[in-house]
PDB file of C-alpha atoms in Angstrom:
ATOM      1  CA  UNK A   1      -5.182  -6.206 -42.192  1.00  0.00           C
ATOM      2  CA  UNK A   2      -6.758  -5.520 -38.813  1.00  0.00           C
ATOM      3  CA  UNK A   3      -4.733  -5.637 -35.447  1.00  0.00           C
ATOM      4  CA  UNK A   4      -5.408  -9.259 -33.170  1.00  0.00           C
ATOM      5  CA  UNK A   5      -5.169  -8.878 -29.775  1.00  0.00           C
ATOM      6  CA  UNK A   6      -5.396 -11.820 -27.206  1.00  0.00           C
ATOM      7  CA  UNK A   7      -6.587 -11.812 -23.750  1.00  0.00           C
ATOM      8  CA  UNK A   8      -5.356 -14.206 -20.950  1.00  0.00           C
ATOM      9  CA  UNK A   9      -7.751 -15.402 -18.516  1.00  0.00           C
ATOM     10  CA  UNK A  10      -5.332 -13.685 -15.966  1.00  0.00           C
ATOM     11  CA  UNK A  11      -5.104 -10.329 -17.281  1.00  0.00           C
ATOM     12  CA  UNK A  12      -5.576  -7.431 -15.219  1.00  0.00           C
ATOM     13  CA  UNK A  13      -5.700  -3.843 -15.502  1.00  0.00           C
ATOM     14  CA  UNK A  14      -5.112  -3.825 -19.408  1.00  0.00           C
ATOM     15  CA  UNK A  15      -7.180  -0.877 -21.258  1.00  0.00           C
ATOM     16  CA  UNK A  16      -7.987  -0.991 -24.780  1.00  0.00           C
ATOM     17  CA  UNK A  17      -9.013   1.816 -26.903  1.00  0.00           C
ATOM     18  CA  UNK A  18     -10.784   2.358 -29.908  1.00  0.00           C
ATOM     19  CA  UNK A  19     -12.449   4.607 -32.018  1.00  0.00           C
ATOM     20  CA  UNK A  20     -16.209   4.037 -33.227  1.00  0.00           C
ATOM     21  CA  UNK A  21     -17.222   5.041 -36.364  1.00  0.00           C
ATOM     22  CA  UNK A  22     -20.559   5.448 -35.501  1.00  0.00           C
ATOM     23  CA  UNK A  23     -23.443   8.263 -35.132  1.00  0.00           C
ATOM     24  CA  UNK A  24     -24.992   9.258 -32.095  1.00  0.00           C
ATOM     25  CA  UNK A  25     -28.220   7.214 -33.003  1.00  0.00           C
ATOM     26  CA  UNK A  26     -25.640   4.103 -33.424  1.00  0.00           C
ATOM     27  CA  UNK A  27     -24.342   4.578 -30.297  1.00  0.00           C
ATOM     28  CA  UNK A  28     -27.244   3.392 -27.976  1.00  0.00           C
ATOM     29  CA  UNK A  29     -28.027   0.481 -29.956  1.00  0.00           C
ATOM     30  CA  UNK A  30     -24.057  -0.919 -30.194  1.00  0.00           C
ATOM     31  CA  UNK A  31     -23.667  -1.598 -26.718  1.00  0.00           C
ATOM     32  CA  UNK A  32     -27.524  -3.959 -26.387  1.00  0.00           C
ATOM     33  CA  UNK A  33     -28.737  -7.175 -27.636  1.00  0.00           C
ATOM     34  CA  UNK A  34     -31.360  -6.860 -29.777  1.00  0.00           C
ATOM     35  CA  UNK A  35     -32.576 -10.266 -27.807  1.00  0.00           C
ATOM     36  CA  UNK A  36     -30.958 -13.123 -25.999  1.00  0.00           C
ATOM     37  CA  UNK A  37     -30.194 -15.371 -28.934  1.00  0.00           C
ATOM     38  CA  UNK A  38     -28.320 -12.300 -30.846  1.00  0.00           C
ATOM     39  CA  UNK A  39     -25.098 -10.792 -29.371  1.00  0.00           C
ATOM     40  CA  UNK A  40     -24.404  -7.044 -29.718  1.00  0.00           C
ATOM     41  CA  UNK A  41     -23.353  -5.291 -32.537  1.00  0.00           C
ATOM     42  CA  UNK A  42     -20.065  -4.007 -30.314  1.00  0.00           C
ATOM     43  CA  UNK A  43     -19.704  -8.158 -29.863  1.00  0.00           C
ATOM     44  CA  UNK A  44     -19.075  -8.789 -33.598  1.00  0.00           C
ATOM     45  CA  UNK A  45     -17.000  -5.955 -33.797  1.00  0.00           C
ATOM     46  CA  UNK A  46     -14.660  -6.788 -31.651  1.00  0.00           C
ATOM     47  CA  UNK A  47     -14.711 -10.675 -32.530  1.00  0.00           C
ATOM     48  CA  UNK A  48     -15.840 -11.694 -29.390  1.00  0.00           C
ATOM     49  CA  UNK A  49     -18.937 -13.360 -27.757  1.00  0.00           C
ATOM     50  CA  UNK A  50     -18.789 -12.729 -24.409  1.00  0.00           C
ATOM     51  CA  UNK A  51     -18.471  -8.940 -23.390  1.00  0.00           C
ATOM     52  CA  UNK A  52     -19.483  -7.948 -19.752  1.00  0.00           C
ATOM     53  CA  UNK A  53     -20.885  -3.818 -20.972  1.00  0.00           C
ATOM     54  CA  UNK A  54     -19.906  -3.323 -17.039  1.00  0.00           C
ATOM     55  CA  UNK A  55     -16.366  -2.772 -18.313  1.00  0.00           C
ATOM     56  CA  UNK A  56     -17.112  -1.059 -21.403  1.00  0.00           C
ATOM     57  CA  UNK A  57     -17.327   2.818 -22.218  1.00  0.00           C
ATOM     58  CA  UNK A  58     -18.708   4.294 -25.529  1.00  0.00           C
ATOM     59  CA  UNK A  59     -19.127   8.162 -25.396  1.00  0.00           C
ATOM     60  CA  UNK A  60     -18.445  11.470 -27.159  1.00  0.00           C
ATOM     61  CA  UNK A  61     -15.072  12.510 -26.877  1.00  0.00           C
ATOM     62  CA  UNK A  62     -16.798  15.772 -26.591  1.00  0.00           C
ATOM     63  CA  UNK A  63     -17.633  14.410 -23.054  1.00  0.00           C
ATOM     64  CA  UNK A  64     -14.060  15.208 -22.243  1.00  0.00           C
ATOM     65  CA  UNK A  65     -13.646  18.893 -23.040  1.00  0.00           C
ATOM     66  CA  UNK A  66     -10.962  20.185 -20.889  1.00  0.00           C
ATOM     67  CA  UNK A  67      -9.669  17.127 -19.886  1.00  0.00           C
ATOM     68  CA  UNK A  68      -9.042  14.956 -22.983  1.00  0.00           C
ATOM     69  CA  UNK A  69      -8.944  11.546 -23.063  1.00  0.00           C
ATOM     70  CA  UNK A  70      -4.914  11.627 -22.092  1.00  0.00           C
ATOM     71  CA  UNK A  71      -6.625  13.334 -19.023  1.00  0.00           C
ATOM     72  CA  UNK A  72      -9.477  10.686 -18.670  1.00  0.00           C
ATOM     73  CA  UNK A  73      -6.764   8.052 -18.982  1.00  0.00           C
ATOM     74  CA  UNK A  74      -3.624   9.135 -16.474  1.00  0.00           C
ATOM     75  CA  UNK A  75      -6.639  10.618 -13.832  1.00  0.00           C
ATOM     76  CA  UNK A  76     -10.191   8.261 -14.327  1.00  0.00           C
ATOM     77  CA  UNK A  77      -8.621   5.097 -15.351  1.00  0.00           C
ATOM     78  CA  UNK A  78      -5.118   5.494 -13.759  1.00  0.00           C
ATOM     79  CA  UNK A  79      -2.717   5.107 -16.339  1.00  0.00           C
ATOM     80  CA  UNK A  80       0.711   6.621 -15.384  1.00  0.00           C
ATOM     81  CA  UNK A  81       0.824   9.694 -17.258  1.00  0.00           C
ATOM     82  CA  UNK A  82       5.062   8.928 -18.281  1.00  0.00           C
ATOM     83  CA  UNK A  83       3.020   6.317 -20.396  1.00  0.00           C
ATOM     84  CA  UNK A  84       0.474   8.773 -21.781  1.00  0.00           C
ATOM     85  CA  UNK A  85       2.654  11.849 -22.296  1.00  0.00           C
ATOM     86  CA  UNK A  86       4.175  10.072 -25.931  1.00  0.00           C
ATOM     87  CA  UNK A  87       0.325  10.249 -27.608  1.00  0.00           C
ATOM     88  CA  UNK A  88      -0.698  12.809 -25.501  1.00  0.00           C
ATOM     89  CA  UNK A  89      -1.363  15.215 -28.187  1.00  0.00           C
ATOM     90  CA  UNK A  90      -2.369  12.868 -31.005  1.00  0.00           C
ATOM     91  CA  UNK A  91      -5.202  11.515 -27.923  1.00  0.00           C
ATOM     92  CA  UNK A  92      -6.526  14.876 -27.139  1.00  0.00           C
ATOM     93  CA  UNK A  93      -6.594  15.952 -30.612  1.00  0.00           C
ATOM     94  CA  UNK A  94      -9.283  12.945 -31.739  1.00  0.00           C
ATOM     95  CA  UNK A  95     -12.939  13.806 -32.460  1.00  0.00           C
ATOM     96  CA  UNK A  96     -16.045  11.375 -32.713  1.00  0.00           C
ATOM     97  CA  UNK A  97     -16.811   8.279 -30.427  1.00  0.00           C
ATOM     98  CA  UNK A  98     -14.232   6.533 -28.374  1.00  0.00           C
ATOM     99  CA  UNK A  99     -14.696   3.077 -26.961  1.00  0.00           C
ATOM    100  CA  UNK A 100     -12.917   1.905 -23.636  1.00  0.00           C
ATOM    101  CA  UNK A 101     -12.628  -1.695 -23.434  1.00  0.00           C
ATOM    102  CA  UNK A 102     -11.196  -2.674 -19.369  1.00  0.00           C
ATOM    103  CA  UNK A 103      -9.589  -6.559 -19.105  1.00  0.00           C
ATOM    104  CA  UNK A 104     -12.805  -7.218 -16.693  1.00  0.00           C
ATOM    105  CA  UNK A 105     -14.902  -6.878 -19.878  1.00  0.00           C
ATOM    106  CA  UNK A 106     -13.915 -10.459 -21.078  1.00  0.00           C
ATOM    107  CA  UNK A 107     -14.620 -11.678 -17.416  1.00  0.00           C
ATOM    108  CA  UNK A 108     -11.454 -13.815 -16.764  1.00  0.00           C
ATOM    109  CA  UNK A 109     -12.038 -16.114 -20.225  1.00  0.00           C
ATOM    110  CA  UNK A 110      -9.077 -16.410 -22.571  1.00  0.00           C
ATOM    111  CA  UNK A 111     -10.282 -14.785 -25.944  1.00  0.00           C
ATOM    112  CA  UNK A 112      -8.918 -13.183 -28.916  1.00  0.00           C
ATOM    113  CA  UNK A 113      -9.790  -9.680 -30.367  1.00  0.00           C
ATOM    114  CA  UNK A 114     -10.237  -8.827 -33.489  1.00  0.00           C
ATOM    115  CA  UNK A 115     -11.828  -5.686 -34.423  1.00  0.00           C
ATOM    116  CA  UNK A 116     -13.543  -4.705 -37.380  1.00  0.00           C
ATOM    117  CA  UNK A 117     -15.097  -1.895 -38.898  1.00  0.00           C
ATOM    118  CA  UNK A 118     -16.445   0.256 -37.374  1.00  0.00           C
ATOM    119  CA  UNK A 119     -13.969  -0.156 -34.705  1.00  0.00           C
ATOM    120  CA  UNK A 120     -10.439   0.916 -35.067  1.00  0.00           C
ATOM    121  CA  UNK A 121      -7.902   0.708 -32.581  1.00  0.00           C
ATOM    122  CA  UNK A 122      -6.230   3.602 -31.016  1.00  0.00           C
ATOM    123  CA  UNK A 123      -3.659   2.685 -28.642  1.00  0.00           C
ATOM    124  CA  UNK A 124      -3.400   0.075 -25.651  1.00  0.00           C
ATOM    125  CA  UNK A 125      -2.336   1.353 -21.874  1.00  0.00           C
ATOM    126  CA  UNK A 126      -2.219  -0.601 -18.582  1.00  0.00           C
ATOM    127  CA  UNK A 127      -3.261   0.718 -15.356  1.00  0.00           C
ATOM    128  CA  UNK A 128      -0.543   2.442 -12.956  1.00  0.00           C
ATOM    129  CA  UNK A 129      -0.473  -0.773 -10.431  1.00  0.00           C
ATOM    130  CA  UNK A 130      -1.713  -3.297 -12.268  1.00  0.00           C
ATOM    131  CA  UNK A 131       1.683  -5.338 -12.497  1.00  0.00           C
ATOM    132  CA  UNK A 132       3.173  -4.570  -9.089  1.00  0.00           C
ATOM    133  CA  UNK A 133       7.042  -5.202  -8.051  1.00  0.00           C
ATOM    134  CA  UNK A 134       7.609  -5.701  -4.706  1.00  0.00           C
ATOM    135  CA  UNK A 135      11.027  -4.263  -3.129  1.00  0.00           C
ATOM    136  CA  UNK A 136      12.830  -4.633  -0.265  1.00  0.00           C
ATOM    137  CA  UNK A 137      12.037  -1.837   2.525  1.00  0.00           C
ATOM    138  CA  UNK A 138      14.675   0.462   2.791  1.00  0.00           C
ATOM    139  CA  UNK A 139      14.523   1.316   6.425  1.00  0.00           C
ATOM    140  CA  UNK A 140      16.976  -1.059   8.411  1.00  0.00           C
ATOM    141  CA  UNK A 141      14.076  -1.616  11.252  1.00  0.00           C
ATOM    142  CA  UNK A 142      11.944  -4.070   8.656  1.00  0.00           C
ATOM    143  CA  UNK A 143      14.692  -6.143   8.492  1.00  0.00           C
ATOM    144  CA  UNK A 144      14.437  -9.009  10.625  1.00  0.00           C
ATOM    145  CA  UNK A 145      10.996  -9.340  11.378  1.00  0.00           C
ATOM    146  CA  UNK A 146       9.952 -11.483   8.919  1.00  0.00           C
ATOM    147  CA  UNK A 147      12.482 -14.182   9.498  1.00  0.00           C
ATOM    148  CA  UNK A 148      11.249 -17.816   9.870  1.00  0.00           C
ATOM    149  CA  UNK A 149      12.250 -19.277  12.908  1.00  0.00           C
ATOM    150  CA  UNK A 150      15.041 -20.870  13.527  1.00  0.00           C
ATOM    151  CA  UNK A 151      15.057 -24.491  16.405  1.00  0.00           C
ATOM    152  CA  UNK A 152      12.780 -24.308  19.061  1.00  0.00           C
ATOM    153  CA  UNK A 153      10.694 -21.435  20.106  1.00  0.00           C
ATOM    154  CA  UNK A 154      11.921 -19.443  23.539  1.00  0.00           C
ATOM    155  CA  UNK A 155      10.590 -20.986  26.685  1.00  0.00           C
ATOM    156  CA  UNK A 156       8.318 -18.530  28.254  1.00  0.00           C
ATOM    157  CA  UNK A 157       8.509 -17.388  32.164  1.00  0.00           C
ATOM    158  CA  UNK A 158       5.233 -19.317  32.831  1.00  0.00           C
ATOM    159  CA  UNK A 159       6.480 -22.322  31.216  1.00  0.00           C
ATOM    160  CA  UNK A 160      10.266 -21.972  32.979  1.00  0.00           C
ATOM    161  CA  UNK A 161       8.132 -21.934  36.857  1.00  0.00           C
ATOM    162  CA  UNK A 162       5.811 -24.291  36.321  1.00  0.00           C
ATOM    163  CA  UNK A 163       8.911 -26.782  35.243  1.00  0.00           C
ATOM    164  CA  UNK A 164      10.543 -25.515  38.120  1.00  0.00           C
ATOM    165  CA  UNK A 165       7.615 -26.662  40.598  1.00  0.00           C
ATOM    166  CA  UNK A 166       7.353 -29.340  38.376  1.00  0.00           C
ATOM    167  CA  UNK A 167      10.888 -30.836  39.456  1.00  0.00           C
ATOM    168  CA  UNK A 168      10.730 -29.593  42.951  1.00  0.00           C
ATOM    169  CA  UNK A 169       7.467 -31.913  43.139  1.00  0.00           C
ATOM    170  CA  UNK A 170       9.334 -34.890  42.042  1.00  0.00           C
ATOM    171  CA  UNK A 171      12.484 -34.076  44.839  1.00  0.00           C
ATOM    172  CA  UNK A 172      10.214 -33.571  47.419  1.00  0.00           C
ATOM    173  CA  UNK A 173       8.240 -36.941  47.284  1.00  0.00           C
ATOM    174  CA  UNK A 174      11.309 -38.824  46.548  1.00  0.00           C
ATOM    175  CA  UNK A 175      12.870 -37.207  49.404  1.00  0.00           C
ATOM    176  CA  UNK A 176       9.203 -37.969  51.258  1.00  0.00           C
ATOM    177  CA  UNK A 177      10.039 -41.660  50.090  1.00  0.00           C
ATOM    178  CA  UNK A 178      13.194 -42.200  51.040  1.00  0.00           C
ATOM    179  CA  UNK A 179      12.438 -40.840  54.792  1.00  0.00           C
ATOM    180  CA  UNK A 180       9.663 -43.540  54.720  1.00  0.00           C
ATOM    181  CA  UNK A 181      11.559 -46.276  53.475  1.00  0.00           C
ATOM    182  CA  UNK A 182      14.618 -45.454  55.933  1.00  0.00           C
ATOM    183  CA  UNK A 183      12.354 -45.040  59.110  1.00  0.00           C
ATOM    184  CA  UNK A 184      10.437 -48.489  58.090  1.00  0.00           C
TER     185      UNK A 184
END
């Protein structure tokens, strides 16, 4: 029985591995469509049929000599390496073709994977910050500035004078008035 693996149309930083049973001759020819009506070969493998190759890697894990694909993984593709350190060994001990499968590969479409020979699934990891928490800051200064306001905004100085001018106005010409009214 072969593993199923489904994709939301919101996931995000999600990296799939495989191994590729293939030869190096194989290799170039998985990845392209023999023409626009046929998908790839790596398209049927994977039980897909949409596959953006942007987000895809097939290559010799001989590529990696000296830095192993637990090395490729914690330092190109930014997995935390607490999360690689458990298959470490097993991942750095693997010969042949490896393929890389990124979330963007199924460009943002809800699908299911189901991979079949000669694919065979090697482990699933998920990038450092791709599900972020967000914590309180722990200095005391943040606190406080954020706040929504609470009543009415503080008058400003500007606003305070020109009021003030604004009532002296009225005095005066009532004042004005009244001297006019009592002298007629």
């Amino acid at each position: 029985m072969s593993e199923t693996f489904h994709v939301t149309a919101t996931e995000r930083g999600v990296i799939r591995i495989f191994m590729a049973n293939l030869t190096t001759e194989q290799v170039a020819s998985f990845t392209e469509r023999p023409d626009e009506d046929t998908p790839a070969p790596i398209n049927r493998a994977l039980g897909v049929t949409n596959l953006d190759s942007d987000f895809v890697e097939l290559f010799p894990l001989s590529n990696l000599d000296g830095l192993g694909l637990a090395g490729y993984l914690t330092e190109g593709l930014g997995v935390a390496a607490e999360d690689v350190k458990p298959n470490a060994s097993r991942l750095n001990a693997m010969s042949g073709q490896v393929l890389i499968v990124l979330s963007q590969a199924f460009g943002g479409f809800e699908t299911t994977i189901t991979p079949t020979a000669p694919l065979k699934w090697i482990g699933t990891y998920t990038e450092e910050g791709a599900s972020m928490k967000f914590e309180p800051l722990p200095s005391e200064g943040a606190k406080g500035t954020t706040e929504a306001p609470t009543g009415k905004p503080a008058k400003s100085d500007a606003r305070i004078g020109g009021m003030i001018a604004m009532y002296a106005l009225i005095a005066m010409f009532a004042f004005v008035a009244l001297l006019i009214w009592v002298a007629g």
